[in-house]
GROMACS .gro file of N, CA and C in nm:
model
  540
    1MET      N    1  11.644  11.123   8.989
    1MET     CA    2  11.580  11.174   9.105
    1MET      C    3  11.579  11.322   9.116
    2PHE      N    4  11.651  11.397   9.029
    2PHE     CA    5  11.650  11.537   9.039
    2PHE      C    6  11.565  11.602   8.940
    3ALA      N    7  11.474  11.535   8.878
    3ALA     CA    8  11.375  11.600   8.791
    3ALA      C    9  11.298  11.697   8.873
    4LYS      N   10  11.266  11.816   8.819
    4LYS     CA   11  11.187  11.909   8.893
    4LYS      C   12  11.050  11.863   8.915
    5LEU      N   13  11.008  11.856   9.040
    5LEU     CA   14  10.875  11.799   9.079
    5LEU      C   15  10.799  11.909   9.151
    6SER      N   16  10.667  11.889   9.157
    6SER     CA   17  10.576  11.977   9.224
    6SER      C   18  10.605  11.958   9.375
    7MET      N   19  10.568  12.056   9.456
    7MET     CA   20  10.585  12.052   9.602
    7MET      C   21  10.467  11.981   9.673
    8GLU      N   22  10.376  11.923   9.593
    8GLU     CA   23  10.259  11.860   9.656
    8GLU      C   24  10.310  11.743   9.747
    9ARG      N   25  10.254  11.740   9.864
    9ARG     CA   26  10.285  11.638   9.954
    9ARG      C   27  10.166  11.545   9.977
   10HIS      N   28  10.189  11.414   9.956
   10HIS     CA   29  10.077  11.326   9.967
   10HIS      C   30  10.039  11.283  10.100
   11GLU      N   31  10.137  11.250  10.183
   11GLU     CA   32  10.112  11.204  10.320
   11GLU      C   33  10.235  11.235  10.403
   12MET      N   34  10.215  11.284  10.523
   12MET     CA   35  10.326  11.319  10.608
   12MET      C   36  10.304  11.250  10.747
   13ILE      N   37  10.415  11.213  10.803
   13ILE     CA   38  10.416  11.163  10.942
   13ILE      C   39  10.521  11.239  11.015
   14PHE      N   40  10.483  11.299  11.132
   14PHE     CA   41  10.579  11.374  11.207
   14PHE      C   42  10.610  11.297  11.333
   15VAL      N   43  10.739  11.290  11.371
   15VAL     CA   44  10.778  11.234  11.495
   15VAL      C   45  10.885  11.327  11.553
   16ARG      N   46  10.885  11.338  11.682
   16ARG     CA   47  10.969  11.440  11.739
   16ARG      C   48  11.027  11.395  11.871
   17LYS      N   49  11.146  11.432  11.906
   17LYS     CA   50  11.208  11.382  12.031
   17LYS      C   51  11.313  11.481  12.069
   18GLU      N   52  11.300  11.528  12.195
   18GLU     CA   53  11.406  11.618  12.254
   18GLU      C   54  11.517  11.526  12.305
   19ILE      N   55  11.638  11.561  12.284
   19ILE     CA   56  11.750  11.476  12.322
   19ILE      C   57  11.872  11.555  12.361
   20ASN      N   58  11.942  11.510  12.464
   20ASN     CA   59  12.070  11.568  12.501
   20ASN      C   60  12.174  11.528  12.404
   21LEU      N   61  12.264  11.612  12.370
   21LEU     CA   62  12.366  11.580  12.274
   21LEU      C   63  12.452  11.457  12.310
   22SER      N   64  12.458  11.429  12.439
   22SER     CA   65  12.530  11.309  12.483
   22SER      C   66  12.459  11.183  12.437
   23ARG      N   67  12.332  11.194  12.393
   23ARG     CA   68  12.249  11.080  12.356
   23ARG      C   69  12.216  11.090  12.205
   24LEU      N   70  12.290  11.167  12.131
   24LEU     CA   71  12.269  11.184  11.990
   24LEU      C   72  12.283  11.049  11.914
   25SER      N   73  12.360  10.961  11.960
   25SER     CA   74  12.382  10.829  11.905
   25SER      C   75  12.249  10.756  11.893
   26GLU      N   76  12.159  10.775  11.984
   26GLU     CA   77  12.028  10.712  11.988
   26GLU      C   78  11.946  10.756  11.863
   27VAL      N   79  11.955  10.882  11.831
   27VAL     CA   80  11.883  10.931  11.711
   27VAL      C   81  11.945  10.869  11.588
   28ALA      N   82  12.077  10.862  11.584
   28ALA     CA   83  12.143  10.806  11.472
   28ALA      C   84  12.115  10.654  11.460
   29GLU      N   85  12.103  10.590  11.569
   29GLU     CA   86  12.069  10.447  11.570
   29GLU      C   87  11.926  10.430  11.508
   30SER      N   88  11.829  10.513  11.545
   30SER     CA   89  11.698  10.509  11.492
   30SER      C   90  11.699  10.517  11.336
   31LEU      N   91  11.776  10.621  11.292
   31LEU     CA   92  11.778  10.638  11.144
   31LEU      C   93  11.844  10.517  11.081
   32SER      N   94  11.951  10.468  11.136
   32SER     CA   95  12.022  10.355  11.074
   32SER      C   96  11.940  10.235  11.065
   33LYS      N   97  11.837  10.219  11.150
   33LYS     CA   98  11.746  10.102  11.151
   33LYS      C   99  11.637  10.116  11.043
   34ILE      N  100  11.615  10.234  10.995
   34ILE     CA  101  11.500  10.251  10.896
   34ILE      C  102  11.539  10.283  10.757
   35VAL      N  103  11.669  10.325  10.737
   35VAL     CA  104  11.703  10.369  10.599
   35VAL      C  105  11.732  10.244  10.515
   36ILE      N  106  11.691  10.251  10.386
   36ILE     CA  107  11.724  10.152  10.285
   36ILE      C  108  11.779  10.212  10.162
   37GLY      N  109  11.828  10.128  10.070
   37GLY     CA  110  11.883  10.185   9.953
   37GLY      C  111  11.784  10.265   9.871
   38GLY      N  112  11.830  10.384   9.823
   38GLY     CA  113  11.744  10.475   9.753
   38GLY      C  114  11.689  10.587   9.834
   39ASP      N  115  11.698  10.575   9.970
   39ASP     CA  116  11.643  10.683  10.056
   39ASP      C  117  11.722  10.812  10.049
   40VAL      N  118  11.649  10.922  10.051
   40VAL     CA  119  11.713  11.055  10.048
   40VAL      C  120  11.658  11.123  10.171
   41ILE      N  121  11.748  11.177  10.250
   41ILE     CA  122  11.711  11.246  10.380
   41ILE      C  123  11.768  11.391  10.375
   42ILE      N  124  11.678  11.485  10.376
   42ILE     CA  125  11.722  11.623  10.388
   42ILE      C  126  11.739  11.654  10.532
   43LEU      N  127  11.855  11.718  10.565
   43LEU     CA  128  11.885  11.758  10.698
   43LEU      C  129  11.873  11.910  10.706
   44LYS      N  130  11.786  11.951  10.797
   44LYS     CA  131  11.761  12.097  10.821
   44LYS      C  132  11.805  12.133  10.958
   45GLY      N  133  11.873  12.246  10.976
   45GLY     CA  134  11.910  12.298  11.106
   45GLY      C  135  12.018  12.410  11.085
   46ASP      N  136  12.025  12.491  11.183
   46ASP     CA  137  12.117  12.597  11.186
   46ASP      C  138  12.261  12.547  11.180
   47LEU      N  139  12.359  12.639  11.149
   47LEU     CA  140  12.498  12.600  11.160
   47LEU      C  141  12.528  12.556  11.301
   48GLY      N  142  12.599  12.446  11.309
   48GLY     CA  143  12.628  12.397  11.439
   48GLY      C  144  12.522  12.317  11.512
   49ALA      N  145  12.413  12.292  11.441
   49ALA     CA  146  12.304  12.217  11.507
   49ALA      C  147  12.336  12.066  11.528
   50GLY      N  148  12.423  12.017  11.445
   50GLY     CA  149  12.462  11.873  11.460
   50GLY      C  150  12.438  11.784  11.339
   51LYS      N  151  12.417  11.846  11.223
   51LYS     CA  152  12.381  11.771  11.107
   51LYS      C  153  12.495  11.674  11.068
   52THR      N  154  12.617  11.723  11.053
   52THR     CA  155  12.728  11.640  11.016
   52THR      C  156  12.754  11.537  11.128
   53THR      N  157  12.747  11.578  11.252
   53THR     CA  158  12.762  11.478  11.359
   53THR      C  159  12.663  11.369  11.355
   54LEU      N  160  12.534  11.401  11.322
   54LEU     CA  161  12.429  11.299  11.310
   54LEU      C  162  12.466  11.200  11.199
   55VAL      N  163  12.507  11.258  11.087
   55VAL     CA  164  12.545  11.169  10.967
   55VAL      C  165  12.667  11.076  11.005
   56ALA      N  166  12.761  11.133  11.072
   56ALA     CA  167  12.871  11.049  11.117
   56ALA      C  168  12.832  10.938  11.207
   57LEU      N  169  12.738  10.962  11.295
   57LEU     CA  170  12.690  10.861  11.386
   57LEU      C  171  12.608  10.755  11.314
   58VAL      N  172  12.526  10.801  11.217
   58VAL     CA  173  12.444  10.706  11.141
   58VAL      C  174  12.542  10.614  11.061
   59ALA      N  175  12.646  10.674  11.004
   59ALA     CA  176  12.745  10.601  10.934
   59ALA      C  177  12.813  10.493  11.022
   60LYS      N  178  12.837  10.535  11.139
   60LYS     CA  179  12.903  10.441  11.237
   60LYS      C  180  12.807  10.324  11.265
   61HIS      N  181  12.678  10.348  11.283
   61HIS     CA  182  12.580  10.249  11.308
   61HIS      C  183  12.563  10.153  11.190
   62LEU      N  184  12.587  10.204  11.072
   62LEU     CA  185  12.582  10.131  10.950
   62LEU      C  186  12.702  10.051  10.913
   63GLY      N  187  12.806  10.074  10.997
   63GLY     CA  188  12.934  10.002  10.980
   63GLY      C  189  13.035  10.066  10.898
   64VAL      N  190  13.020  10.193  10.866
   64VAL     CA  191  13.124  10.268  10.789
   64VAL      C  192  13.247  10.276  10.875
   65LEU      N  193  13.358  10.232  10.819
   65LEU     CA  194  13.486  10.228  10.893
   65LEU      C  195  13.562  10.358  10.896
   66GLU      N  196  13.555  10.437  10.784
   66GLU     CA  197  13.627  10.555  10.779
   66GLU      C  198  13.564  10.675  10.854
   67GLY      N  199  13.640  10.772  10.891
   67GLY     CA  200  13.579  10.888  10.957
   67GLY      C  201  13.499  10.971  10.861
   68VAL      N  202  13.382  11.012  10.908
   68VAL     CA  203  13.296  11.105  10.826
   68VAL      C  204  13.329  11.243  10.856
   69THR      N  205  13.348  11.319  10.749
   69THR     CA  206  13.384  11.461  10.760
   69THR      C  207  13.278  11.549  10.687
   70SER      N  208  13.280  11.671  10.725
   70SER     CA  209  13.175  11.764  10.661
   70SER      C  210  13.212  11.783  10.516
   71PRO      N  211  13.111  11.768  10.428
   71PRO     CA  212  13.132  11.794  10.280
   71PRO      C  213  13.114  11.935  10.234
   72THR      N  214  13.123  12.029  10.337
   72THR     CA  215  13.104  12.172  10.302
   72THR      C  216  13.183  12.218  10.182
   73PHE      N  217  13.312  12.180  10.180
   73PHE     CA  218  13.397  12.229  10.066
   73PHE      C  219  13.401  12.125   9.947
   74ALA      N  220  13.393  11.999   9.985
   74ALA     CA  221  13.395  11.894   9.873
   74ALA      C  222  13.263  11.882   9.810
   75ILE      N  223  13.157  11.929   9.870
   75ILE     CA  224  13.014  11.922   9.838
   75ILE      C  225  12.959  11.780   9.854
   76VAL      N  226  13.032  11.682   9.811
   76VAL     CA  227  12.991  11.542   9.825
   76VAL      C  228  13.097  11.454   9.882
   77ASN      N  229  13.060  11.375   9.982
   77ASN     CA  230  13.154  11.270  10.036
   77ASN      C  231  13.074  11.139  10.029
   78THR      N  232  13.139  11.031   9.983
   78THR     CA  233  13.079  10.902   9.971
   78THR      C  234  13.155  10.798  10.056
   79TYR      N  235  13.083  10.712  10.128
   79TYR     CA  236  13.141  10.618  10.220
   79TYR      C  237  13.086  10.477  10.185
   80LYS      N  238  13.168  10.382  10.186
   80LYS     CA  239  13.135  10.241  10.162
   80LYS      C  240  13.076  10.183  10.289
   81ILE      N  241  12.967  10.117  10.276
   81ILE     CA  242  12.904  10.039  10.389
   81ILE      C  243  12.941   9.897  10.366
   82PRO      N  244  13.032   9.846  10.447
   82PRO     CA  245  13.088   9.715  10.426
   82PRO      C  246  12.992   9.591  10.452
   83ARG      N  247  12.887   9.610  10.534
   83ARG     CA  248  12.804   9.497  10.567
   83ARG      C  249  12.678   9.488  10.476
   84ASN      N  250  12.660   9.581  10.392
   84ASN     CA  251  12.539   9.579  10.297
   84ASN      C  252  12.416   9.567  10.372
   85LYS      N  253  12.402   9.653  10.474
   85LYS     CA  254  12.285   9.654  10.568
   85LYS      C  255  12.169   9.723  10.497
   86ASN      N  256  12.051   9.662  10.500
   86ASN     CA  257  11.926   9.723  10.451
   86ASN      C  258  11.944   9.751  10.294
   87SER      N  259  12.007   9.669  10.225
   87SER     CA  260  12.035   9.689  10.081
   87SER      C  261  12.120   9.812  10.054
   88LEU      N  262  12.198   9.851  10.152
   88LEU     CA  263  12.288   9.964  10.135
   88LEU      C  264  12.432   9.925  10.107
   89GLN      N  265  12.487   9.994  10.006
   89GLN     CA  266  12.630   9.968   9.968
   89GLN      C  267  12.711  10.088  10.004
   90LYS      N  268  12.644  10.211  10.010
   90LYS     CA  269  12.717  10.332  10.039
   90LYS      C  270  12.626  10.443  10.102
   91LEU      N  271  12.695  10.528  10.171
   91LEU     CA  272  12.625  10.647  10.230
   91LEU      C  273  12.682  10.764  10.160
   92ILE      N  274  12.594  10.848  10.104
   92ILE     CA  275  12.637  10.972  10.037
   92ILE      C  276  12.597  11.088  10.123
   93HIS      N  277  12.692  11.178  10.145
   93HIS     CA  278  12.672  11.291  10.229
   93HIS      C  279  12.693  11.418  10.147
   94VAL      N  280  12.589  11.498  10.128
   94VAL     CA  281  12.599  11.614  10.041
   94VAL      C  282  12.569  11.738  10.125
   95ASP      N  283  12.643  11.845  10.097
   95ASP     CA  284  12.619  11.977  10.161
   95ASP      C  285  12.598  12.081  10.049
   96THR      N  286  12.482  12.132  10.045
   96THR     CA  287  12.444  12.232   9.941
   96THR      C  288  12.462  12.373   9.991
   97TYR      N  289  12.517  12.397  10.109
   97TYR     CA  290  12.529  12.532  10.168
   97TYR      C  291  12.603  12.623  10.072
   98ARG      N  292  12.709  12.584  10.007
   98ARG     CA  293  12.786  12.667   9.925
   98ARG      C  294  12.737  12.684   9.783
   99LEU      N  295  12.638  12.612   9.746
   99LEU     CA  296  12.579  12.634   9.615
   99LEU      C  297  12.511  12.769   9.603
  100ASP      N  298  12.539  12.842   9.498
  100ASP     CA  299  12.477  12.974   9.479
  100ASP      C  300  12.330  12.961   9.429
  101ASN      N  301  12.304  12.855   9.349
  101ASN     CA  302  12.169  12.834   9.310
  101ASN      C  303  12.151  12.682   9.288
  102ALA      N  304  12.021  12.641   9.290
  102ALA     CA  305  11.993  12.499   9.280
  102ALA      C  306  12.038  12.441   9.149
  103ASN      N  307  12.048  12.511   9.042
  103ASN     CA  308  12.086  12.459   8.920
  103ASN      C  309  12.228  12.407   8.917
  104GLU      N  310  12.312  12.453   9.015
  104GLU     CA  311  12.450  12.403   9.022
  104GLU      C  312  12.459  12.253   9.050
  105ILE      N  313  12.348  12.196   9.099
  105ILE     CA  314  12.353  12.057   9.119
  105ILE      C  315  12.376  11.971   8.991
  106TYR      N  316  12.329  12.033   8.877
  106TYR     CA  317  12.348  11.969   8.752
  106TYR      C  318  12.495  11.982   8.705
  107ASP      N  319  12.550  12.102   8.727
  107ASP     CA  320  12.686  12.129   8.697
  107ASP      C  321  12.787  12.036   8.772
  108LEU      N  322  12.747  12.006   8.894
  108LEU     CA  323  12.831  11.912   8.971
  108LEU      C  324  12.803  11.765   8.946
  109GLY      N  325  12.700  11.740   8.872
  109GLY     CA  326  12.665  11.600   8.847
  109GLY      C  327  12.606  11.528   8.965
  110LEU      N  328  12.549  11.598   9.058
  110LEU     CA  329  12.493  11.540   9.179
  110LEU      C  330  12.378  11.438   9.145
  111GLU      N  331  12.306  11.463   9.045
  111GLU     CA  332  12.196  11.382   9.015
  111GLU      C  333  12.230  11.231   8.985
  112THR      N  334  12.363  11.212   8.949
  112THR     CA  335  12.412  11.079   8.920
  112THR      C  336  12.444  11.005   9.044
  113LEU      N  337  12.447  11.073   9.160
  113LEU     CA  338  12.491  11.008   9.283
  113LEU      C  339  12.378  10.935   9.363
  114PHE      N  340  12.259  10.955   9.316
  114PHE     CA  341  12.145  10.891   9.380
  114PHE      C  342  12.113  10.754   9.318
  115ASP      N  343  12.129  10.654   9.396
  115ASP     CA  344  12.100  10.519   9.336
  115ASP      C  345  12.031  10.432   9.441
  116GLU      N  346  11.989  10.311   9.402
  116GLU     CA  347  11.918  10.231   9.487
  116GLU      C  348  12.010  10.160   9.593
  117GLY      N  349  12.141  10.163   9.572
  117GLY     CA  350  12.233  10.107   9.666
  117GLY      C  351  12.283  10.207   9.775
  118ALA      N  352  12.230  10.321   9.776
  118ALA     CA  353  12.282  10.431   9.864
  118ALA      C  354  12.172  10.499   9.946
  119VAL      N  355  12.203  10.537  10.068
  119VAL     CA  356  12.123  10.639  10.137
  119VAL      C  357  12.197  10.768  10.121
  120THR      N  358  12.122  10.869  10.095
  120THR     CA  359  12.184  11.004  10.071
  120THR      C  360  12.135  11.105  10.172
  121PHE      N  361  12.218  11.162  10.245
  121PHE     CA  362  12.189  11.272  10.336
  121PHE      C  363  12.233  11.404  10.270
  122ILE      N  364  12.137  11.507  10.269
  122ILE     CA  365  12.163  11.628  10.209
  122ILE      C  366  12.146  11.745  10.314
  123GLU      N  367  12.262  11.796  10.355
  123GLU     CA  368  12.257  11.912  10.441
  123GLU      C  369  12.213  12.033  10.363
  124TRP      N  370  12.132  12.115  10.422
  124TRP     CA  371  12.074  12.230  10.359
  124TRP      C  372  11.993  12.188  10.234
  125GLY      N  373  11.942  12.072  10.237
  125GLY     CA  374  11.865  12.014  10.123
  125GLY      C  375  11.744  12.089  10.089
  126GLU      N  376  11.685  12.173  10.184
  126GLU     CA  377  11.572  12.249  10.144
  126GLU      C  378  11.598  12.347  10.038
  127ARG      N  379  11.723  12.381  10.020
  127ARG     CA  380  11.766  12.475   9.909
  127ARG      C  381  11.746  12.414   9.770
  128ILE      N  382  11.742  12.276   9.759
  128ILE     CA  383  11.723  12.210   9.635
  128ILE      C  384  11.610  12.117   9.639
  129ARG      N  385  11.518  12.136   9.734
  129ARG     CA  386  11.407  12.039   9.754
  129ARG      C  387  11.322  12.024   9.631
  130ASP      N  388  11.304  12.131   9.540
  130ASP     CA  389  11.229  12.112   9.425
  130ASP      C  390  11.291  12.013   9.322
  131TYR      N  391  11.414  11.978   9.341
  131TYR     CA  392  11.484  11.888   9.249
  131TYR      C  393  11.502  11.749   9.307
  132ILE      N  394  11.456  11.724   9.421
  132ILE     CA  395  11.465  11.593   9.487
  132ILE      C  396  11.340  11.522   9.463
  133ASP      N  397  11.349  11.386   9.457
  133ASP     CA  398  11.233  11.304   9.440
  133ASP      C  399  11.126  11.340   9.537
  134GLU      N  400  11.003  11.334   9.495
  134GLU     CA  401  10.894  11.376   9.588
  134GLU      C  402  10.878  11.279   9.710
  135ASN      N  403  10.931  11.165   9.700
  135ASN     CA  404  10.932  11.077   9.816
  135ASN      C  405  11.071  11.080   9.886
  136HIS      N  406  11.072  11.145  10.004
  136HIS     CA  407  11.199  11.155  10.075
  136HIS      C  408  11.163  11.182  10.224
  137PHE      N  409  11.270  11.199  10.298
  137PHE     CA  410  11.252  11.222  10.443
  137PHE      C  411  11.318  11.356  10.474
  138VAL      N  412  11.271  11.415  10.576
  138VAL     CA  413  11.333  11.543  10.633
  138VAL      C  414  11.358  11.522  10.781
  139VAL      N  415  11.480  11.547  10.823
  139VAL     CA  416  11.517  11.547  10.969
  139VAL      C  417  11.553  11.690  10.999
  140GLU      N  418  11.471  11.752  11.090
  140GLU     CA  419  11.498  11.888  11.132
  140GLU      C  420  11.554  11.888  11.270
  141ILE      N  421  11.662  11.961  11.283
  141ILE     CA  422  11.728  11.972  11.416
  141ILE      C  423  11.718  12.116  11.469
  142ASP      N  424  11.660  12.135  11.587
  142ASP     CA  425  11.640  12.267  11.646
  142ASP      C  426  11.714  12.260  11.775
  143GLU      N  427  11.798  12.364  11.792
  143GLU     CA  428  11.872  12.382  11.919
  143GLU      C  429  11.774  12.446  12.019
  144ILE      N  430  11.751  12.380  12.127
  144ILE     CA  431  11.663  12.438  12.228
  144ILE      C  432  11.738  12.487  12.350
  145ARG      N  433  11.856  12.424  12.370
  145ARG     CA  434  11.956  12.474  12.464
  145ARG      C  435  12.085  12.425  12.406
  146PRO      N  436  12.202  12.486  12.454
  146PRO     CA  437  12.334  12.451  12.399
  146PRO      C  438  12.357  12.300  12.395
  147GLU      N  439  12.302  12.232  12.489
  147GLU     CA  440  12.330  12.086  12.506
  147GLU      C  441  12.212  11.993  12.464
  148SER      N  442  12.108  12.056  12.409
  148SER     CA  443  11.985  11.973  12.380
  148SER      C  444  11.925  12.020  12.245
  149ARG      N  445  11.875  11.921  12.182
  149ARG     CA  446  11.809  11.945  12.044
  149ARG      C  447  11.676  11.881  12.040
  150ASP      N  448  11.587  11.942  11.963
  150ASP     CA  449  11.461  11.879  11.919
  150ASP      C  450  11.481  11.819  11.782
  151PHE      N  451  11.428  11.704  11.754
  151PHE     CA  452  11.443  11.639  11.625
  151PHE      C  453  11.303  11.616  11.568
  152LYS      N  454  11.283  11.646  11.445
  152LYS     CA  455  11.153  11.620  11.380
  152LYS      C  456  11.193  11.534  11.257
  153PHE      N  457  11.122  11.421  11.250
  153PHE     CA  458  11.139  11.329  11.133
  153PHE      C  459  11.012  11.337  11.054
  154GLU      N  460  11.024  11.364  10.927
  154GLU     CA  461  10.903  11.377  10.839
  154GLU      C  462  10.917  11.287  10.722
  155VAL      N  463  10.808  11.221  10.692
  155VAL     CA  464  10.797  11.142  10.568
  155VAL      C  465  10.730  11.233  10.474
  156VAL      N  466  10.791  11.259  10.358
  156VAL     CA  467  10.735  11.343  10.256
  156VAL      C  468  10.706  11.252  10.134
  157GLY      N  469  10.582  11.259  10.084
  157GLY     CA  470  10.537  11.173   9.976
  157GLY      C  471  10.464  11.049  10.026
  158THR      N  472  10.472  10.942   9.954
  158THR     CA  473  10.401  10.826   9.994
  158THR      C  474  10.500  10.707  10.011
  159LEU      N  475  10.465  10.622  10.100
  159LEU     CA  476  10.545  10.500  10.126
  159LEU      C  477  10.460  10.381  10.106
  160ASP      N  478  10.520  10.267  10.078
  160ASP     CA  479  10.451  10.142  10.087
  160ASP      C  480  10.400  10.131  10.229
  161PRO      N  481  10.276  10.085  10.248
  161PRO     CA  482  10.220  10.077  10.384
  161PRO      C  483  10.303   9.997  10.477
  162ASP      N  484  10.360   9.886  10.431
  162ASP     CA  485  10.446   9.803  10.523
  162ASP      C  486  10.570   9.879  10.564
  163ARG      N  487  10.631   9.953  10.475
  163ARG     CA  488  10.746  10.030  10.507
  163ARG      C  489  10.709  10.142  10.609
  164GLN      N  490  10.605  10.208  10.582
  164GLN     CA  491  10.551  10.313  10.668
  164GLN      C  492  10.529  10.258  10.812
  165GLU      N  493  10.466  10.144  10.825
  165GLU     CA  494  10.441  10.080  10.954
  165GLU      C  495  10.576  10.047  11.022
  166GLU      N  496  10.666   9.998  10.944
  166GLU     CA  497  10.797   9.957  10.996
  166GLU      C  498  10.872  10.080  11.053
  167ILE      N  499  10.864  10.188  10.981
  167ILE     CA  500  10.934  10.313  11.023
  167ILE      C  501  10.867  10.363  11.152
  168ILE      N  502  10.737  10.370  11.151
  168ILE     CA  503  10.668  10.415  11.273
  168ILE      C  504  10.701  10.326  11.397
  169ASN      N  505  10.700  10.193  11.375
  169ASN     CA  506  10.726  10.101  11.488
  169ASN      C  507  10.868  10.118  11.536
  170VAL      N  508  10.967  10.135  11.448
  170VAL     CA  509  11.110  10.148  11.499
  170VAL      C  510  11.119  10.281  11.575
  171LEU      N  511  11.063  10.392  11.512
  171LEU     CA  512  11.079  10.520  11.580
  171LEU      C  513  11.004  10.523  11.719
  172VAL      N  514  10.888  10.469  11.727
  172VAL     CA  515  10.820  10.470  11.853
  172VAL      C  516  10.891  10.378  11.948
  173GLU      N  517  10.939  10.264  11.907
  173GLU     CA  518  11.020  10.175  11.996
  173GLU      C  519  11.144  10.243  12.047
  174GLN      N  520  11.196  10.339  11.968
  174GLN     CA  521  11.321  10.410  12.013
  174GLN      C  522  11.287  10.536  12.085
  175GLY      N  523  11.156  10.560  12.124
  175GLY     CA  524  11.123  10.670  12.209
  175GLY      C  525  11.074  10.791  12.137
  176TRP      N  526  11.056  10.789  12.009
  176TRP     CA  527  10.998  10.904  11.941
  176TRP      C  528  10.852  10.912  11.960
  177LYS      N  529  10.796  11.026  11.947
  177LYS     CA  530  10.653  11.049  11.960
  177LYS      C  531  10.595  11.076  11.826
  178LYS      N  532  10.482  11.007  11.791
  178LYS     CA  533  10.415  11.028  11.665
  178LYS      C  534  10.323  11.146  11.673
  179ASN      N  535  10.329  11.234  11.578
  179ASN     CA  536  10.246  11.351  11.569
  179ASN      C  537  10.164  11.337  11.432
  180ASP      N  538  10.033  11.353  11.445
  180ASP     CA  539   9.947  11.345  11.327
  180ASP      C  540   9.913  11.487  11.285
   0.00000   0.00000   0.00000
């Protein structure tokens, strides 16, 4: 999945939702309902925006029993998903903030961590976006007030039409707004 690819985007769907931090679990629940094995999600947002908190809440919704911590220093944390939900066996949480350059992903062996049985969240993933499969998702978190965030969910690349429809339906049902 880390072969260098062009930045051409085939199809994008934007959905966005302003949410109070006390309701962040709702955003996590939405994501937990749509992720399947092999998905890669880039997380964008300033320091303290809530990227790690969001991953911890998604993990909780997926049934991860252990506490999720920031991978800032470890670079990669892996968590077992005990219920095998949505063909998922594990959640991989990567933080590329401390990488000096994108080529370090090869030195760390990160390309071996992406498999069909895992959903992978990459904080600061835009730093290595050229090395991520052209089909992935981006969740952008923008602080609009100290207690409130805007979330943008973006589909990058192409999806099977049935999966695309399922994602749209789940997000709209969960209160997200579709932007074309």
